N, CA, C and O of each residue as an XYZ file, in Angstrom:
680
protein
N     -21.541    -60.350    -59.575
C     -20.172    -60.399    -59.108
C     -19.249    -60.470    -60.329
O     -19.521    -61.207    -61.277
N     -18.162    -59.702    -60.299
C     -17.226    -59.722    -61.412
C     -16.413    -61.006    -61.406
O     -16.396    -61.743    -60.420
N     -15.732    -61.266    -62.536
C     -14.880    -62.444    -62.617
C     -13.737    -62.358    -61.613
O     -13.338    -63.371    -61.038
N     -13.201    -61.140    -61.397
C     -12.104    -60.995    -60.440
C     -12.559    -61.371    -59.042
O     -11.879    -62.130    -58.351
N     -13.692    -60.854    -58.621
C     -14.150    -61.160    -57.271
C     -14.482    -62.644    -57.114
O     -14.500    -63.164    -55.999
N     -14.741    -63.316    -58.223
C     -15.033    -64.746    -58.153
C     -13.799    -65.554    -57.745
O     -13.945    -66.640    -57.183
N     -12.585    -65.052    -58.014
C     -11.369    -65.789    -57.663
C     -10.640    -65.193    -56.463
O      -9.740    -65.823    -55.909
N     -11.016    -64.004    -56.067
C     -10.381    -63.366    -54.912
C     -10.898    -64.038    -53.641
O     -12.105    -64.218    -53.484
N      -9.994    -64.409    -52.735
C     -10.455    -65.000    -51.477
C     -11.465    -64.078    -50.771
O     -11.320    -62.856    -50.770
N     -12.481    -64.697    -50.175
C     -13.544    -63.919    -49.514
C     -12.980    -62.967    -48.464
O     -13.495    -61.864    -48.281
N     -11.919    -63.394    -47.775
C     -11.306    -62.546    -46.750
C     -10.732    -61.269    -47.370
O     -10.850    -60.191    -46.787
N     -10.111    -61.385    -48.548
C      -9.546    -60.213    -49.226
C     -10.670    -59.314    -49.724
O     -10.587    -58.090    -49.617
N     -11.711    -59.917    -50.263
C     -12.865    -59.131    -50.725
C     -13.485    -58.355    -49.558
O     -13.813    -57.177    -49.704
N     -13.644    -59.002    -48.418
C     -14.205    -58.332    -47.238
C     -13.275    -57.229    -46.753
O     -13.739    -56.164    -46.345
N     -11.976    -57.469    -46.792
C     -11.010    -56.444    -46.387
C     -11.057    -55.247    -47.324
O     -10.959    -54.106    -46.872
N     -11.206    -55.489    -48.622
C     -11.309    -54.395    -49.592
C     -12.566    -53.570    -49.336
O     -12.530    -52.341    -49.396
N     -13.660    -54.238    -49.054
C     -14.917    -53.541    -48.745
C     -14.751    -52.670    -47.491
O     -15.197    -51.523    -47.467
N     -14.114    -53.215    -46.459
C     -13.886    -52.452    -45.221
C     -12.945    -51.276    -45.464
O     -13.150    -50.193    -44.918
N     -11.919    -51.487    -46.279
C     -10.999    -50.401    -46.634
C     -11.743    -49.267    -47.317
O     -11.605    -48.107    -46.929
N     -12.526    -49.595    -48.326
C     -13.247    -48.561    -49.067
C     -14.270    -47.846    -48.193
O     -14.460    -46.636    -48.314
N     -14.922    -48.588    -47.324
C     -15.878    -47.991    -46.395
C     -15.166    -46.986    -45.481
O     -15.663    -45.883    -45.255
N     -14.000    -47.379    -44.961
C     -13.226    -46.482    -44.089
C     -12.733    -45.266    -44.857
O     -12.768    -44.153    -44.331
N     -12.273    -45.455    -46.093
C     -11.804    -44.327    -46.901
C     -12.946    -43.351    -47.188
O     -12.764    -42.136    -47.104
N     -14.112    -43.878    -47.524
C     -15.279    -43.014    -47.764
C     -15.650    -42.243    -46.505
O     -15.928    -41.046    -46.571
N     -15.656    -42.912    -45.367
C     -16.018    -42.269    -44.104
C     -15.042    -41.148    -43.745
O     -15.441    -40.164    -43.122
N     -13.774    -41.281    -44.129
C     -12.753    -40.277    -43.814
C     -12.546    -39.275    -44.944
O     -11.736    -38.357    -44.817
N     -13.267    -39.444    -46.042
C     -13.128    -38.540    -47.174
C     -11.789    -38.661    -47.880
O     -11.283    -37.683    -48.429
N     -11.207    -39.870    -47.868
C      -9.909    -40.088    -48.507
C     -10.088    -40.817    -49.833
O     -10.960    -41.675    -49.968
N      -9.263    -40.471    -50.801
C      -9.305    -41.163    -52.091
C      -8.006    -41.929    -52.310
O      -6.935    -41.516    -51.865
N      -8.129    -43.048    -53.001
C      -7.036    -44.007    -53.177
C      -6.554    -44.010    -54.624
O      -7.341    -43.914    -55.567
N      -5.230    -44.123    -54.768
C      -4.581    -44.217    -56.076
C      -3.713    -45.474    -56.070
O      -3.118    -45.817    -55.049
N      -3.644    -46.157    -57.211
C      -2.768    -47.316    -57.318
C      -1.711    -47.062    -58.390
O      -1.960    -46.383    -59.386
N      -0.523    -47.626    -58.161
C       0.569    -47.626    -59.139
C       1.058    -49.069    -59.195
O       1.733    -49.539    -58.279
N       0.717    -49.762    -60.268
C       0.935    -51.203    -60.317
C       1.806    -51.623    -61.489
O       1.659    -51.143    -62.613
N       2.708    -52.526    -61.188
C       3.519    -53.144    -62.226
C       3.138    -54.617    -62.341
O       2.367    -54.980    -63.230
N       3.656    -55.466    -61.470
C       3.435    -56.913    -61.621
C       1.972    -57.326    -61.454
O       1.584    -58.397    -61.919
N       1.172    -56.517    -60.815
C      -0.243    -56.856    -60.644
C      -1.091    -56.383    -61.823
O      -2.261    -56.751    -61.922
N      -0.531    -55.588    -62.704
C      -1.205    -55.220    -63.945
C      -2.581    -54.607    -63.796
O      -3.413    -54.755    -64.692
N      -2.846    -53.929    -62.701
C      -4.134    -53.284    -62.499
C      -5.125    -54.072    -61.657
O      -6.270    -53.649    -61.502
N      -4.710    -55.204    -61.114
C      -5.635    -56.018    -60.315
C      -6.094    -55.312    -59.040
O      -7.242    -55.466    -58.623
N      -5.197    -54.536    -58.418
C      -5.607    -53.825    -57.202
C      -6.683    -52.801    -57.560
O      -7.697    -52.697    -56.871
N      -6.464    -52.052    -58.630
C      -7.466    -51.080    -59.079
C      -8.778    -51.771    -59.416
O      -9.853    -51.276    -59.076
N      -8.690    -52.908    -60.081
C      -9.896    -53.648    -60.437
C     -10.660    -54.092    -59.193
O     -11.883    -53.968    -59.131
N      -9.939    -54.606    -58.211
C     -10.593    -55.028    -56.972
C     -11.302    -53.854    -56.301
O     -12.439    -53.988    -55.849
N     -10.633    -52.709    -56.236
C     -11.205    -51.552    -55.536
C     -12.376    -50.922    -56.286
O     -13.215    -50.257    -55.678
N     -12.437    -51.123    -57.589
C     -13.564    -50.573    -58.346
C     -14.694    -51.579    -58.530
O     -15.754    -51.240    -59.056
N     -14.469    -52.814    -58.095
C     -15.511    -53.843    -58.199
C     -16.475    -53.845    -57.012
O     -17.508    -54.512    -57.057
N     -16.150    -53.114    -55.964
C     -17.001    -53.108    -54.774
C     -18.103    -52.068    -54.977
O     -17.881    -50.862    -54.869
N     -19.273    -52.569    -55.268
C     -20.409    -51.709    -55.586
C     -20.756    -50.786    -54.418
O     -20.810    -51.210    -53.264
N     -20.987    -49.523    -54.744
C     -21.418    -48.545    -53.754
C     -20.292    -47.859    -53.012
O     -20.522    -46.847    -52.350
N     -19.074    -48.384    -53.106
C     -17.958    -47.787    -52.377
C     -16.786    -47.412    -53.282
O     -15.791    -46.856    -52.817
N     -16.905    -47.712    -54.560
C     -15.787    -47.471    -55.468
C     -15.479    -45.981    -55.639
O     -14.459    -45.632    -56.234
N     -16.330    -45.112    -55.136
C     -16.059    -43.671    -55.222
C     -14.801    -43.285    -54.447
O     -14.252    -42.204    -54.664
N     -14.342    -44.143    -53.556
C     -13.101    -43.873    -52.816
C     -11.877    -44.055    -53.706
O     -10.776    -43.662    -53.322
N     -12.048    -44.641    -54.884
C     -10.927    -44.867    -55.800
C     -10.800    -43.670    -56.737
O     -11.756    -43.314    -57.426
N      -9.621    -43.049    -56.762
C      -9.410    -41.855    -57.591
C      -8.884    -42.209    -58.978
O      -9.442    -41.766    -59.982
N      -7.823    -42.998    -59.044
C      -7.288    -43.444    -60.332
C      -6.217    -44.504    -60.117
O      -5.726    -44.720    -59.009
N      -5.875    -45.156    -61.230
C      -4.829    -46.163    -61.182
C      -3.859    -46.000    -62.326
O      -4.235    -45.613    -63.432
N      -2.619    -46.299    -62.048
C      -1.563    -46.292    -63.051
C      -1.059    -47.729    -63.204
O      -0.635    -48.349    -62.229
N      -1.107    -48.248    -64.419
C      -0.493    -49.534    -64.698
C       0.802    -49.210    -65.426
O       0.798    -48.752    -66.569
N       1.902    -49.458    -64.743
C       3.222    -49.058    -65.236
C       4.119    -50.291    -65.283
O       5.011    -50.458    -64.451
N       3.873    -51.133    -66.248
C       4.546    -52.424    -66.341
C       6.001    -52.288    -66.777
O       6.860    -53.029    -66.300
N       6.282    -51.361    -67.668
C       7.649    -51.198    -68.167
C       8.375    -50.086    -67.410
O       7.760    -49.258    -66.739
N       9.694    -50.096    -67.540
C      10.484    -49.023    -66.944
C      10.098    -47.677    -67.555
O       9.995    -46.677    -66.844
N       9.885    -47.652    -68.875
C       9.487    -46.400    -69.535
C       8.185    -45.868    -68.958
O       8.056    -44.666    -68.726
N       7.225    -46.742    -68.727
C       5.945    -46.307    -68.157
C       6.141    -45.734    -66.763
O       5.535    -44.718    -66.423
N       6.972    -46.364    -65.957
C       7.244    -45.847    -64.609
C       7.832    -44.442    -64.685
O       7.456    -43.553    -63.921
N       8.754    -44.262    -65.613
C       9.410    -42.961    -65.759
C       8.471    -41.922    -66.372
O       8.414    -40.786    -65.901
N       7.743    -42.299    -67.408
C       6.881    -41.350    -68.121
C       5.654    -40.925    -67.322
O       5.310    -39.743    -67.301
N       4.992    -41.872    -66.666
C       3.726    -41.568    -65.988
C       3.890    -41.164    -64.529
O       3.110    -40.365    -64.010
N       4.901    -41.713    -63.872
C       5.077    -41.445    -62.439
C       6.341    -40.641    -62.142
O       6.616    -40.303    -60.991
N       7.100    -40.341    -63.184
C       8.341    -39.571    -63.068
C       9.364    -40.233    -62.145
O      10.097    -39.558    -61.421
N       9.398    -41.570    -62.185
C      10.438    -42.298    -61.469
C      11.750    -42.002    -62.189
O      11.805    -42.030    -63.419
N      12.787    -41.722    -61.440
C      14.099    -41.405    -62.002
C      14.701    -42.648    -62.660
O      14.925    -43.666    -62.005
N      14.954    -42.547    -63.951
C      15.496    -43.685    -64.709
C      16.831    -44.156    -64.128
O      17.119    -45.353    -64.127
N      17.639    -43.227    -63.641
C      18.934    -43.611    -63.056
C      18.729    -44.456    -61.806
O      19.522    -45.354    -61.526
N      17.681    -44.176    -61.062
C      17.388    -44.975    -59.867
C      16.997    -46.397    -60.261
O      17.407    -47.362    -59.615
N      16.207    -46.522    -61.316
C      15.836    -47.861    -61.795
C      17.077    -48.607    -62.267
O      17.244    -49.790    -61.969
N      17.943    -47.922    -62.999
C      19.166    -48.561    -63.487
C      20.077    -48.964    -62.331
O      20.732    -50.005    -62.383
N      20.113    -48.145    -61.298
C      20.980    -48.405    -60.147
C      20.400    -49.494    -59.233
O      21.121    -50.400    -58.815
N      19.119    -49.408    -58.930
C      18.505    -50.295    -57.928
C      17.664    -51.406    -58.538
O      17.443    -52.434    -57.898
N      17.198    -51.215    -59.754
C      16.318    -52.178    -60.411
C      14.863    -51.749    -60.320
O      14.472    -51.017    -59.410
N      14.074    -52.210    -61.266
C      12.644    -51.896    -61.273
C      11.929    -52.563    -60.112
O      10.908    -52.069    -59.634
N      12.469    -53.688    -59.659
C      11.901    -54.399    -58.512
C      12.814    -54.118    -57.324
O      13.771    -54.846    -57.059
N      12.487    -53.036    -56.619
C      13.316    -52.604    -55.490
C      12.502    -51.706    -54.573
O      11.458    -51.175    -54.951
N      13.003    -51.556    -53.375
C      12.395    -50.654    -52.392
C      12.326    -49.235    -52.961
O      11.295    -48.567    -52.883
N      13.440    -48.797    -53.530
C      13.532    -47.432    -54.047
C      12.505    -47.170    -55.145
O      11.862    -46.121    -55.168
N      12.359    -48.126    -56.048
C      11.401    -47.938    -57.143
C       9.968    -47.955    -56.628
O       9.146    -47.151    -57.068
N       9.659    -48.852    -55.712
C       8.303    -48.889    -55.158
C       7.959    -47.563    -54.477
O       6.865    -47.030    -54.667
N       8.881    -47.037    -53.694
C       8.640    -45.760    -53.011
C       8.460    -44.639    -54.026
O       7.555    -43.816    -53.889
N       9.316    -44.604    -55.043
C       9.195    -43.560    -56.074
C       7.871    -43.673    -56.822
O       7.277    -42.660    -57.192
N       7.406    -44.905    -57.045
C       6.115    -45.102    -57.709
C       4.971    -44.554    -56.862
O       4.082    -43.881    -57.383
N       4.986    -44.837    -55.560
C       3.918    -44.351    -54.676
C       3.935    -42.827    -54.605
O       2.888    -42.182    -54.663
N       5.125    -42.263    -54.481
C       5.231    -40.797    -54.438
C       4.755    -40.182    -55.751
O       4.053    -39.171    -55.747
N       5.136    -40.791    -56.870
C       4.705    -40.297    -58.177
C       3.204    -40.404    -58.372
O       2.589    -39.532    -58.987
N       2.613    -41.467    -57.852
C       1.161    -41.630    -57.961
C       0.428    -40.515    -57.225
O      -0.573    -39.997    -57.719
N       0.920    -40.146    -56.047
C       0.286    -39.044    -55.309
C       0.493    -37.709    -56.021
O      -0.431    -36.903    -56.123
N       1.710    -37.481    -56.511
C       2.016    -36.214    -57.194
C       1.198    -36.033    -58.467
O       0.868    -34.906    -58.837
N       0.874    -37.120    -59.131
C       0.215    -37.052    -60.434
C      -1.253    -37.448    -60.376
O      -1.802    -38.001    -61.329
N      -1.874    -37.156    -59.245
C      -3.294    -37.481    -59.075
C      -3.905    -36.507    -58.076
O      -3.244    -35.600    -57.571
N      -5.157    -36.720    -57.814
C      -5.868    -35.968    -56.779
C      -6.084    -36.841    -55.547
O      -6.884    -36.506    -54.674
N      -5.367    -37.963    -55.483
C      -5.550    -38.921    -54.406
C      -4.872    -38.512    -53.113
O      -3.990    -37.653    -53.091
N      -5.309    -39.151    -52.038
C      -4.758    -38.918    -50.697
C      -3.850    -40.050    -50.240
O      -2.915    -39.831    -49.470
N      -4.127    -41.263    -50.717
C      -3.390    -42.453    -50.308
C      -3.044    -43.237    -51.568
O      -3.893    -43.452    -52.433
N      -1.770    -43.667    -51.659
C      -1.340    -44.430    -52.838
C      -0.673    -45.723    -52.413
O       0.022    -45.787    -51.399
N      -0.903    -46.754    -53.216
C      -0.196    -48.023    -53.048
C       0.553    -48.294    -54.346
O       0.014    -48.113    -55.438
N       1.810    -48.732    -54.210
C       2.619    -49.115    -55.365
C       3.053    -50.556    -55.191
O       3.384    -50.994    -54.089
N       3.048    -51.293    -56.309
C       3.422    -52.707    -56.300
C       4.352    -52.959    -57.488
O       4.004    -52.669    -58.632
N       5.534    -53.500    -57.202
C       6.467    -53.880    -58.265
C       7.172    -55.163    -57.862
O       7.667    -55.285    -56.741
N       7.214    -56.111    -58.774
C       7.816    -57.384    -58.405
C       7.915    -58.349    -59.553
O       7.639    -58.006    -60.703
N       8.312    -59.560    -59.229
C       8.404    -60.659    -60.179
C       7.289    -61.646    -59.854
O       7.430    -62.464    -58.945
N       6.193    -61.574    -60.585
C       5.064    -62.459    -60.312
C       5.357    -63.888    -60.745
O       4.845    -64.841    -60.157
N       6.166    -64.027    -61.755
C       6.491    -65.358    -62.253
C       7.979    -65.489    -62.466
O       8.763    -64.718    -61.912
N       8.373    -66.463    -63.267
C       9.796    -66.637    -63.535
C      10.389    -65.344    -64.089
O       9.831    -64.725    -64.996
N      11.508    -64.957    -63.537
C      12.146    -63.709    -63.931
C      13.446    -64.028    -64.666
O      13.705    -65.172    -65.039
N      14.240    -63.004    -64.862
C      15.516    -63.197    -65.534
C      16.538    -63.861    -64.632
O      16.274    -64.109    -63.455
N      17.706    -64.147    -65.187
C      18.784    -64.754    -64.386
C      19.107    -63.890    -63.165
O      19.296    -62.679    -63.275
N      19.163    -64.532    -62.017
C      19.485    -63.810    -60.786
C      18.297    -63.135    -60.126
O      18.416    -62.627    -59.012
N      17.148    -63.122    -60.801
C      15.944    -62.526    -60.214
C      15.189    -63.594    -59.429
O      15.226    -64.775    -59.773
N      14.517    -63.173    -58.392
C      13.809    -64.091    -57.497
C      12.314    -64.124    -57.808
O      11.620    -63.139    -57.556
N      11.800    -65.233    -58.348
C      10.356    -65.309    -58.572
C       9.604    -65.121    -57.251
O       9.960    -65.711    -56.231
N       8.570    -64.299    -57.290
C       7.762    -64.062    -56.095
C       8.258    -62.939    -55.212
O       7.646    -62.667    -54.179
N       9.362    -62.262    -55.583
C       9.829    -61.097    -54.832
C       8.985    -59.892    -55.231
O       8.906    -59.551    -56.411
N       8.355    -59.248    -54.255
C       7.505    -58.093    -54.540
C       7.785    -57.008    -53.506
O       7.890    -57.277    -52.309
N       7.902    -55.778    -53.997
C       8.054    -54.605    -53.137
C       6.774    -53.785    -53.202
O       6.220    -53.549    -54.275
N       6.320    -53.360    -52.032
C       5.127    -52.535    -51.891
C       5.540    -51.223    -51.223
O       6.432    -51.204    -50.374
N       4.898    -50.149    -51.605
C       5.067    -48.886    -50.897
C       3.691    -48.236    -50.797
O       2.923    -48.215    -51.758
N       3.402    -47.713    -49.621
C       2.119    -47.051    -49.390
C       2.412    -45.654    -48.854
O       3.155    -45.490    -47.886
N       1.825    -44.664    -49.488
C       2.059    -43.273    -49.104
C       0.727    -42.579    -48.866
O      -0.273    -42.853    -49.530
N       0.748    -41.683    -47.910
C      -0.410    -40.826    -47.651
C       0.104    -39.401    -47.558
O       1.141    -39.154    -46.943
N      -0.599    -38.479    -48.151
C      -0.107    -37.102    -48.268
C       0.285    -36.500    -46.924
O       1.241    -35.727    -46.859
N      -0.413    -36.829    -45.872
C      -0.152    -36.212    -44.567
C       0.413    -37.198    -43.553
O       0.282    -36.988    -42.347
N       1.039    -38.274    -44.029
C       1.427    -39.359    -43.135
C       2.823    -39.890    -43.410
O       3.489    -40.376    -42.495
N       3.263    -39.809    -44.616
C       4.553    -40.372    -44.976
C       4.403    -41.607    -45.832
O       3.389    -41.801    -46.502
N       5.431    -42.442    -45.799
C       5.461    -43.609    -46.679
C       5.971    -44.831    -45.925
O       6.849    -44.726    -45.068
N       5.409    -45.989    -46.257
C       5.827    -47.250    -45.657
C       6.182    -48.222    -46.775
O       5.546    -48.231    -47.829
N       7.190    -49.026    -46.539
C       7.643    -50.027    -47.506
C       7.475    -51.419    -46.904
O       7.571    -51.610    -45.692
N       7.222    -52.378    -47.781
C       7.140    -53.776    -47.355
C       7.680    -54.652    -48.477
O       7.373    -54.442    -49.650
N       8.479    -55.625    -48.102
C       9.050    -56.571    -49.056
C       8.504    -57.958    -48.744
O       8.517    -58.404    -47.597
N       8.027    -58.626    -49.777
C       7.492    -59.977    -49.614
C       8.234    -60.951    -50.519
O       8.625    -60.610    -51.635
N       8.419    -62.152    -50.026
C       9.031    -63.243    -50.780
C       7.991    -64.366    -50.841
O       7.962    -65.247    -49.982
N       7.142    -64.319    -51.867
C       6.064    -65.291    -51.988
C       6.547    -66.631    -52.526
O       5.865    -67.645    -52.372
N       7.710    -66.642    -53.149
C       8.250    -67.877    -53.705
C       7.779    -68.110    -55.128
O       7.000    -67.333    -55.679
N       8.264    -69.187    -55.707
C       7.954    -69.539    -57.094
C       6.647    -70.338    -57.131
O       6.641    -71.533    -57.424
N       5.536    -69.646    -56.825
C       4.227    -70.303    -56.718
C       3.345    -70.072    -57.940
O       2.220    -70.569    -58.000
N       3.856    -69.311    -58.921
C       3.091    -69.022    -60.129
C       2.563    -67.597    -60.151
O       2.355    -66.979    -59.106
N       2.351    -67.091    -61.347
C       1.922    -65.698    -61.533
C       0.592    -65.394    -60.834
O       0.480    -64.417    -60.094
N      -0.393    -66.224    -61.073
C      -1.714    -65.977    -60.490
C      -1.690    -65.935    -58.969
O      -2.173    -64.972    -58.373
N      -1.139    -66.958    -58.332
C      -1.085    -66.946    -56.869
C      -0.289    -65.777    -56.295
O      -0.677    -65.214    -55.271
N       0.818    -65.405    -56.936
C       1.579    -64.244    -56.447
C       0.726    -62.986    -56.542
O       0.682    -62.190    -55.604
N       0.062    -62.809    -57.650
C      -0.750    -61.607    -57.838
C      -1.915    -61.559    -56.843
O      -2.251    -60.487    -56.340
N      -2.526    -62.699    -56.559
C      -3.599    -62.723    -55.556
C      -3.072    -62.383    -54.166
O      -3.738    -61.681    -53.405
N      -1.899    -62.869    -53.834
C      -1.309    -62.523    -52.536
C      -0.967    -61.045    -52.472
O      -1.055    -60.424    -51.412
N      -0.579    -60.486    -53.600
C      -0.306    -59.042    -53.650
C      -1.560    -58.234    -53.302
O      -1.475    -57.201    -52.638
N      -2.712    -58.706    -53.750
C      -3.965    -58.008    -53.436
C      -4.154    -57.900    -51.932
O      -4.503    -56.837    -51.419
N      -3.927    -58.990    -51.233
C      -4.124    -58.997    -49.777
C      -3.169    -58.020    -49.092
O      -3.579    -57.280    -48.198
N      -1.904    -58.013    -49.503
C      -0.922    -57.110    -48.893
C      -1.273    -55.662    -49.206
O      -1.229    -54.807    -48.322
N      -1.619    -55.382    -50.458
C      -1.947    -54.007    -50.848
C      -3.138    -53.477    -50.052
O      -3.104    -52.346    -49.567
N      -4.175    -54.276    -49.916
C      -5.361    -53.843    -49.159
C      -4.992    -53.627    -47.690
O      -5.429    -52.652    -47.079
N      -4.199    -54.523    -47.129
C      -3.783    -54.379    -45.730
C      -2.991    -53.081    -45.519
O      -3.228    -52.354    -44.554
N      -2.055    -52.800    -46.423
C      -1.254    -51.581    -46.276
C      -2.096    -50.325    -46.456
O      -1.925    -49.344    -45.732
N      -3.010    -50.362    -47.429
C      -3.903    -49.221    -47.621
C      -4.781    -48.987    -46.398
O      -4.985    -47.845    -45.985
N      -5.295    -50.052    -45.827
C      -6.157    -49.925    -44.647
C      -5.388    -49.298    -43.485
O      -5.927    -48.455    -42.769
N      -4.141    -49.703    -43.297
C      -3.314    -49.125    -42.237
C      -3.135    -47.617    -42.468
O      -3.223    -46.829    -41.527
N      -2.888    -47.225    -43.712
C      -2.705    -45.807    -44.030
C      -4.003    -45.020    -43.853
O      -3.989    -43.902    -43.338
N      -5.110    -45.598    -44.274
C      -6.403    -44.914    -44.137
C      -6.773    -44.743    -42.670
O      -7.317    -43.711    -42.277
N      -6.479    -45.754    -41.864
C      -6.838    -45.714    -40.434
C      -5.851    -44.925    -39.584
O      -6.129    -44.654    -38.416
N      -4.706    -44.551    -40.147
C      -3.665    -43.866    -39.355
C      -4.192    -42.552    -38.799
O      -4.832    -41.767    -39.498
N      -3.909    -42.340    -37.543
C      -4.266    -41.072    -36.907
C      -3.162    -40.072    -37.189
O      -1.994    -40.319    -36.885
N      -3.528    -38.969    -37.758
C      -2.542    -37.945    -38.140
C      -2.512    -36.828    -37.114
O      -1.746    -35.875    -37.261
């Protein structure tokens, strides 16, 4: 068992396994675009032995430049709405699909820990896109519970949103 799976709640680990099993059964591949989680979603999905083939690739785009350079997020949109926003999360998910061979993408952007003045610790935006399904957004307010706990909660939300997209009847 990897170090990550050692700290991930068993329920999240089981959900990730079920997600990957469903994606494999449907022939769908998953892409991640992560900011505040720093690649933890990708790590979780590649730690499940025998099912990680459902994972196509991951983008860790912590800075605004990375979001713009790798996912082609419009810099003006980030300046207008902020890196932690519905608009940026959606653009990240769309960019992840455009710049990969994946079928389903999850994007995560937020403040895992103390942020700048006026920023809300624990505010996270998620966007999940599927090439033949559209895109869904979700906003979570986890509170000022610390970086680690926020990131672990992000794993649960990301897996849940991916599972919904994988199971969607088109």
